[in-house]
Amino acid sequence: MIDSLSPNFDARDRPISIVVLHYTGMPDAESAIAWLRNPESRVSCHYLIAEDGQILRMVAEENRAWHAGLSYWRGERALNGCSIGIEIVNPGHEYGYRPFTEEQMAALLPLLAGIVQRYRVAPANVVGHSDVAPARKEDPGELFDWERLARLGLAISRPTRDLVDPHWTDGGFLLALERWGYDVRAGDDAVVAFQRRFRQELVDGVIDGECRALLLQLLLDRERGRSI
Ligand SMILES: [Zn+2]
């Protein structure tokens, strides 16, 4: 890990309880790093992972980096104050979205494991930027391998068993989505964010039986203490 510090931070207002994963969404790593270090951008992150797996530390964990913006998750708002932000270099949907590299994933896993252990972050609080700002953001996107994190207990796994469609109305689905943690005021965007996270092969914003079954099982697993 090397230091490549950003001036864009201030003091935290809450303890760390959430990790937000991002992609950089810029044409190349150099422009993303320059932007994150530019005082005029007013954005930053704690860590950036280059495509070759090199980790840059840009803001110390005890400080508040400016990565999440207007955001909400499970009752918390303005998540910069209580989260660690990790940027993973990828051009993103605007400049040529592509799979994250093996080197990036291999670098992310131990970094994330250390953060989760240090601050006792719940697996359900390791989230994507699109989960916490669904109306504005689509990163890290549907190519991000959440299951690889989940296998190590670092994120919630996509349910695979006991899937039953509860036949909720669309309003009922949004209510359940709110209960899982999303800000559902921009309803369709929250549905898309849920699909990017838990039904990556079909991100169409349409609430169907599979989406309902996945969300029901997530909530039931939480009730039964299989996940938190
Ligand atoms: Zn982001």
mmCIF file of C-alpha atoms and ligand atoms in Angstrom:
data_model
loop_
_atom_site.group_PDB
_atom_site.id
_atom_site.type_symbol
_atom_site.label_atom_id
_atom_site.label_comp_id
_atom_site.label_asym_id
_atom_site.label_seq_id
_atom_site.Cartn_x
_atom_site.Cartn_y
_atom_site.Cartn_z
ATOM 1 C CA MET A 1 0.000 0.000 0.000
ATOM 2 C CA ILE A 2 1.269 3.468 -0.811
ATOM 3 C CA ASP A 3 0.142 6.880 0.383
ATOM 4 C CA SER A 4 -1.291 9.250 -2.219
ATOM 5 C CA LEU A 5 -3.048 11.640 0.097
ATOM 6 C CA SER A 6 -6.044 13.789 -0.730
ATOM 7 C CA PRO A 7 -6.785 17.139 0.926
ATOM 8 C CA ASN A 8 -10.513 16.458 0.653
ATOM 9 C CA PHE A 9 -11.540 15.345 4.128
ATOM 10 C CA ASP A 10 -12.679 16.647 7.487
ATOM 11 C CA ALA A 11 -13.630 15.295 10.916
ATOM 12 C CA ARG A 12 -16.009 12.375 11.398
ATOM 13 C CA ASP A 13 -19.257 12.928 13.270
ATOM 14 C CA ARG A 14 -20.043 9.260 14.035
ATOM 15 C CA PRO A 15 -18.253 5.942 14.538
ATOM 16 C CA ILE A 16 -17.573 3.772 11.474
ATOM 17 C CA SER A 17 -20.346 1.263 10.765
ATOM 18 C CA ILE A 18 -20.572 1.050 6.950
ATOM 19 C CA VAL A 19 -18.233 0.369 4.006
ATOM 20 C CA VAL A 20 -19.200 1.848 0.625
ATOM 21 C CA LEU A 21 -17.677 0.359 -2.528
ATOM 22 C CA HIS A 22 -17.344 2.452 -5.691
ATOM 23 C CA TYR A 23 -15.911 2.401 -9.154
ATOM 24 C CA THR A 24 -14.019 5.473 -10.264
ATOM 25 C CA GLY A 25 -16.061 5.975 -13.453
ATOM 26 C CA MET A 26 -13.348 7.914 -15.263
ATOM 27 C CA PRO A 27 -11.465 7.048 -18.463
ATOM 28 C CA ASP A 28 -8.288 5.946 -16.656
ATOM 29 C CA ALA A 29 -6.717 5.629 -13.221
ATOM 30 C CA GLU A 30 -4.494 8.689 -13.604
ATOM 31 C CA SER A 31 -7.400 11.052 -14.200
ATOM 32 C CA ALA A 32 -9.370 9.503 -11.325
ATOM 33 C CA ILE A 33 -6.463 9.847 -8.895
ATOM 34 C CA ALA A 34 -5.812 13.432 -9.981
ATOM 35 C CA TRP A 35 -9.491 14.285 -9.494
ATOM 36 C CA LEU A 36 -9.625 12.691 -6.043
ATOM 37 C CA ARG A 37 -6.550 14.720 -5.021
ATOM 38 C CA ASN A 38 -7.726 17.991 -6.531
ATOM 39 C CA PRO A 39 -8.958 20.382 -3.792
ATOM 40 C CA GLU A 40 -11.529 21.787 -6.219
ATOM 41 C CA SER A 41 -13.226 18.437 -6.750
ATOM 42 C CA ARG A 42 -14.260 18.139 -3.099
ATOM 43 C CA VAL A 43 -14.348 14.355 -3.473
ATOM 44 C CA SER A 44 -12.058 11.686 -2.086
ATOM 45 C CA CYS A 45 -11.985 8.164 -0.708
ATOM 46 C CA HIS A 46 -10.035 6.283 1.914
ATOM 47 C CA TYR A 47 -8.573 3.751 -0.497
ATOM 48 C CA LEU A 48 -8.276 3.374 -4.249
ATOM 49 C CA ILE A 49 -7.473 0.059 -5.893
ATOM 50 C CA ALA A 50 -5.764 0.263 -9.274
ATOM 51 C CA GLU A 51 -6.271 -2.335 -11.984
ATOM 52 C CA ASP A 52 -2.933 -3.955 -11.135
ATOM 53 C CA GLY A 53 -4.031 -4.364 -7.509
ATOM 54 C CA GLN A 54 -1.963 -1.504 -6.120
ATOM 55 C CA ILE A 55 -3.751 0.097 -3.170
ATOM 56 C CA LEU A 56 -3.468 3.853 -2.648
ATOM 57 C CA ARG A 57 -4.337 5.244 0.757
ATOM 58 C CA MET A 58 -5.834 8.690 0.170
ATOM 59 C CA VAL A 59 -7.498 9.597 3.484
ATOM 60 C CA ALA A 60 -6.800 8.170 6.945
ATOM 61 C CA GLU A 61 -9.609 5.970 8.249
ATOM 62 C CA GLU A 62 -10.189 8.181 11.273
ATOM 63 C CA ASN A 63 -11.062 11.095 9.008
ATOM 64 C CA ARG A 64 -14.199 11.647 6.953
ATOM 65 C CA ALA A 65 -13.543 11.200 3.249
ATOM 66 C CA TRP A 66 -16.037 12.686 0.787
ATOM 67 C CA HIS A 67 -17.187 9.741 -1.328
ATOM 68 C CA ALA A 68 -20.868 8.989 -0.700
ATOM 69 C CA GLY A 69 -22.540 12.412 -0.962
ATOM 70 C CA LEU A 70 -26.276 12.543 -0.283
ATOM 71 C CA SER A 71 -26.925 9.013 0.888
ATOM 72 C CA TYR A 72 -29.042 6.771 3.103
ATOM 73 C CA TRP A 73 -28.791 3.255 4.455
ATOM 74 C CA ARG A 74 -30.733 1.585 7.253
ATOM 75 C CA GLY A 75 -31.587 4.784 9.079
ATOM 76 C CA GLU A 76 -28.224 6.479 8.614
ATOM 77 C CA ARG A 77 -27.915 9.557 6.399
ATOM 78 C CA ALA A 78 -24.954 11.452 4.976
ATOM 79 C CA LEU A 79 -22.906 8.281 5.150
ATOM 80 C CA ASN A 80 -19.494 9.909 4.777
ATOM 81 C CA GLY A 81 -19.629 10.512 8.504
ATOM 82 C CA CYS A 82 -19.892 6.826 9.427
ATOM 83 C CA SER A 83 -18.308 4.950 6.525
ATOM 84 C CA ILE A 84 -15.099 3.921 4.824
ATOM 85 C CA GLY A 85 -15.065 4.554 1.060
ATOM 86 C CA ILE A 86 -13.141 2.346 -1.349
ATOM 87 C CA GLU A 87 -12.795 3.336 -5.006
ATOM 88 C CA ILE A 88 -12.010 0.550 -7.460
ATOM 89 C CA VAL A 89 -10.627 1.741 -10.775
ATOM 90 C CA ASN A 90 -13.003 0.992 -13.640
ATOM 91 C CA PRO A 91 -14.158 3.302 -16.458
ATOM 92 C CA GLY A 92 -17.734 2.573 -15.437
ATOM 93 C CA HIS A 93 -20.938 2.643 -17.446
ATOM 94 C CA GLU A 94 -20.076 5.985 -19.031
ATOM 95 C CA TYR A 95 -16.596 5.165 -20.374
ATOM 96 C CA GLY A 96 -16.610 1.421 -21.013
ATOM 97 C CA TYR A 97 -17.700 -0.712 -18.082
ATOM 98 C CA ARG A 98 -15.722 -3.925 -17.790
ATOM 99 C CA PRO A 99 -15.086 -6.676 -15.259
ATOM 100 C CA PHE A 100 -12.943 -5.792 -12.279
ATOM 101 C CA THR A 101 -9.536 -7.455 -12.494
ATOM 102 C CA GLU A 102 -8.448 -10.470 -10.503
ATOM 103 C CA GLU A 103 -5.676 -8.311 -9.026
ATOM 104 C CA GLN A 104 -8.236 -5.783 -7.827
ATOM 105 C CA MET A 105 -10.370 -8.427 -6.145
ATOM 106 C CA ALA A 106 -7.324 -10.079 -4.584
ATOM 107 C CA ALA A 107 -6.287 -6.705 -3.153
ATOM 108 C CA LEU A 108 -9.775 -5.733 -2.005
ATOM 109 C CA LEU A 109 -10.522 -8.871 0.017
ATOM 110 C CA PRO A 110 -7.821 -8.518 2.714
ATOM 111 C CA LEU A 111 -8.255 -4.738 2.825
ATOM 112 C CA LEU A 112 -11.979 -5.112 3.388
ATOM 113 C CA ALA A 113 -11.538 -7.974 5.860
ATOM 114 C CA GLY A 114 -9.276 -5.771 7.979
ATOM 115 C CA ILE A 115 -11.765 -2.887 7.980
ATOM 116 C CA VAL A 116 -14.707 -5.161 8.803
ATOM 117 C CA GLN A 117 -12.777 -6.668 11.717
ATOM 118 C CA ARG A 118 -11.465 -3.371 13.080
ATOM 119 C CA TYR A 119 -14.868 -1.695 13.214
ATOM 120 C CA ARG A 120 -17.125 -4.775 13.476
ATOM 121 C CA VAL A 121 -18.995 -3.797 10.317
ATOM 122 C CA ALA A 122 -22.065 -5.984 9.745
ATOM 123 C CA PRO A 123 -22.034 -7.871 6.404
ATOM 124 C CA ALA A 124 -25.268 -6.112 5.402
ATOM 125 C CA ASN A 125 -23.478 -2.783 5.851
ATOM 126 C CA VAL A 126 -20.891 -3.538 3.170
ATOM 127 C CA VAL A 127 -22.734 -1.879 0.307
ATOM 128 C CA GLY A 128 -22.358 -0.298 -3.110
ATOM 129 C CA HIS A 129 -22.659 3.412 -3.809
ATOM 130 C CA SER A 130 -25.794 2.638 -5.842
ATOM 131 C CA ASP A 131 -27.359 0.991 -2.780
ATOM 132 C CA VAL A 132 -27.018 4.146 -0.709
ATOM 133 C CA ALA A 133 -27.716 6.711 -3.473
ATOM 134 C CA PRO A 134 -29.913 4.785 -5.941
ATOM 135 C CA ALA A 135 -31.299 7.851 -7.695
ATOM 136 C CA ARG A 136 -27.836 9.208 -8.516
ATOM 137 C CA LYS A 137 -25.343 6.332 -8.737
ATOM 138 C CA GLU A 138 -24.827 2.992 -10.452
ATOM 139 C CA ASP A 139 -21.447 1.957 -9.044
ATOM 140 C CA PRO A 140 -19.803 -0.465 -8.530
ATOM 141 C CA GLY A 141 -22.377 -2.010 -10.882
ATOM 142 C CA GLU A 142 -23.632 -5.393 -11.945
ATOM 143 C CA LEU A 143 -20.186 -6.787 -12.814
ATOM 144 C CA PHE A 144 -18.953 -6.522 -9.250
ATOM 145 C CA ASP A 145 -18.513 -9.963 -7.655
ATOM 146 C CA TRP A 146 -20.437 -9.619 -4.379
ATOM 147 C CA GLU A 147 -20.584 -13.382 -3.968
ATOM 148 C CA ARG A 148 -16.828 -13.533 -3.626
ATOM 149 C CA LEU A 149 -17.089 -11.148 -0.680
ATOM 150 C CA ALA A 150 -20.043 -13.072 0.712
ATOM 151 C CA ARG A 151 -18.137 -16.364 0.713
ATOM 152 C CA LEU A 152 -15.703 -14.780 3.171
ATOM 153 C CA GLY A 153 -18.508 -13.364 5.326
ATOM 154 C CA LEU A 154 -17.759 -9.835 4.119
ATOM 155 C CA ALA A 155 -21.133 -9.168 2.477
ATOM 156 C CA ILE A 156 -24.598 -10.683 2.249
ATOM 157 C CA SER A 157 -24.957 -13.599 -0.162
ATOM 158 C CA ARG A 158 -27.647 -13.822 -2.824
ATOM 159 C CA PRO A 159 -30.259 -16.240 -1.490
ATOM 160 C CA THR A 160 -30.446 -19.506 -3.427
ATOM 161 C CA ARG A 161 -32.743 -21.751 -1.427
ATOM 162 C CA ASP A 162 -36.406 -21.754 -0.416
ATOM 163 C CA LEU A 163 -37.209 -19.082 -2.989
ATOM 164 C CA VAL A 164 -40.943 -18.423 -3.054
ATOM 165 C CA ASP A 165 -42.697 -15.508 -4.727
ATOM 166 C CA PRO A 166 -44.789 -13.738 -2.067
ATOM 167 C CA HIS A 167 -46.814 -11.957 -4.786
ATOM 168 C CA TRP A 168 -46.509 -8.584 -3.106
ATOM 169 C CA THR A 169 -47.908 -5.602 -4.964
ATOM 170 C CA ASP A 170 -45.222 -3.236 -6.277
ATOM 171 C CA GLY A 171 -45.959 -0.987 -3.289
ATOM 172 C CA GLY A 172 -45.439 -3.946 -0.996
ATOM 173 C CA PHE A 173 -42.111 -4.691 -2.672
ATOM 174 C CA LEU A 174 -40.936 -1.115 -2.083
ATOM 175 C CA LEU A 175 -41.961 -1.337 1.548
ATOM 176 C CA ALA A 176 -39.932 -4.544 1.889
ATOM 177 C CA LEU A 177 -37.021 -2.870 0.122
ATOM 178 C CA GLU A 178 -37.213 -0.019 2.626
ATOM 179 C CA ARG A 179 -37.158 -2.571 5.423
ATOM 180 C CA TRP A 180 -34.011 -4.121 3.964
ATOM 181 C CA GLY A 181 -32.309 -0.715 4.042
ATOM 182 C CA TYR A 182 -32.910 1.275 0.860
ATOM 183 C CA ASP A 183 -34.196 4.808 0.467
ATOM 184 C CA VAL A 184 -37.218 4.028 -1.727
ATOM 185 C CA ARG A 185 -38.428 7.562 -2.386
ATOM 186 C CA ALA A 186 -37.173 7.211 -5.975
ATOM 187 C CA GLY A 187 -38.908 3.847 -6.276
ATOM 188 C CA ASP A 188 -37.750 2.533 -9.650
ATOM 189 C CA ASP A 189 -34.140 3.504 -8.977
ATOM 190 C CA ALA A 190 -34.133 1.521 -5.747
ATOM 191 C CA VAL A 191 -35.410 -1.513 -7.669
ATOM 192 C CA VAL A 192 -32.542 -1.165 -10.160
ATOM 193 C CA ALA A 193 -30.037 -0.839 -7.318
ATOM 194 C CA PHE A 194 -31.431 -3.979 -5.689
ATOM 195 C CA GLN A 195 -31.058 -5.859 -8.978
ATOM 196 C CA ARG A 196 -27.464 -4.662 -9.485
ATOM 197 C CA ARG A 197 -26.725 -6.105 -6.086
ATOM 198 C CA PHE A 198 -28.757 -9.329 -5.922
ATOM 199 C CA ARG A 199 -29.945 -10.228 -9.457
ATOM 200 C CA GLN A 200 -27.081 -9.050 -11.610
ATOM 201 C CA GLU A 201 -27.910 -10.955 -14.785
ATOM 202 C CA LEU A 202 -31.112 -8.967 -15.378
ATOM 203 C CA VAL A 203 -31.107 -5.310 -14.348
ATOM 204 C CA ASP A 204 -34.282 -3.951 -15.910
ATOM 205 C CA GLY A 205 -36.035 -2.118 -13.084
ATOM 206 C CA VAL A 206 -39.059 -4.412 -13.364
ATOM 207 C CA ILE A 207 -40.329 -5.948 -10.127
ATOM 208 C CA ASP A 208 -40.841 -9.617 -10.963
ATOM 209 C CA GLY A 209 -41.394 -12.834 -9.037
ATOM 210 C CA GLU A 210 -37.677 -13.563 -8.718
ATOM 211 C CA CYS A 211 -36.954 -10.130 -7.229
ATOM 212 C CA ARG A 212 -39.802 -10.556 -4.757
ATOM 213 C CA ALA A 213 -38.605 -14.048 -3.794
ATOM 214 C CA LEU A 214 -35.001 -12.882 -3.306
ATOM 215 C CA LEU A 215 -36.023 -9.949 -1.143
ATOM 216 C CA LEU A 216 -38.415 -12.042 0.951
ATOM 217 C CA GLN A 217 -35.666 -14.577 1.618
ATOM 218 C CA LEU A 218 -33.172 -11.847 2.569
ATOM 219 C CA LEU A 219 -35.638 -10.497 5.123
ATOM 220 C CA LEU A 220 -36.499 -13.947 6.460
ATOM 221 C CA ASP A 221 -32.828 -14.846 6.828
ATOM 222 C CA ARG A 222 -32.314 -11.651 8.784
ATOM 223 C CA GLU A 223 -35.283 -12.426 11.038
ATOM 224 C CA ARG A 224 -33.928 -15.890 11.662
ATOM 225 C CA GLY A 225 -30.501 -14.563 12.500
ATOM 226 C CA ARG A 226 -28.741 -16.074 9.497
ATOM 227 C CA SER A 227 -27.587 -12.638 8.486
ATOM 228 C CA ILE A 228 -27.508 -9.229 10.098
HETATM 229 ZN ZN ZN B 1 -19.287 6.110 -6.202
#
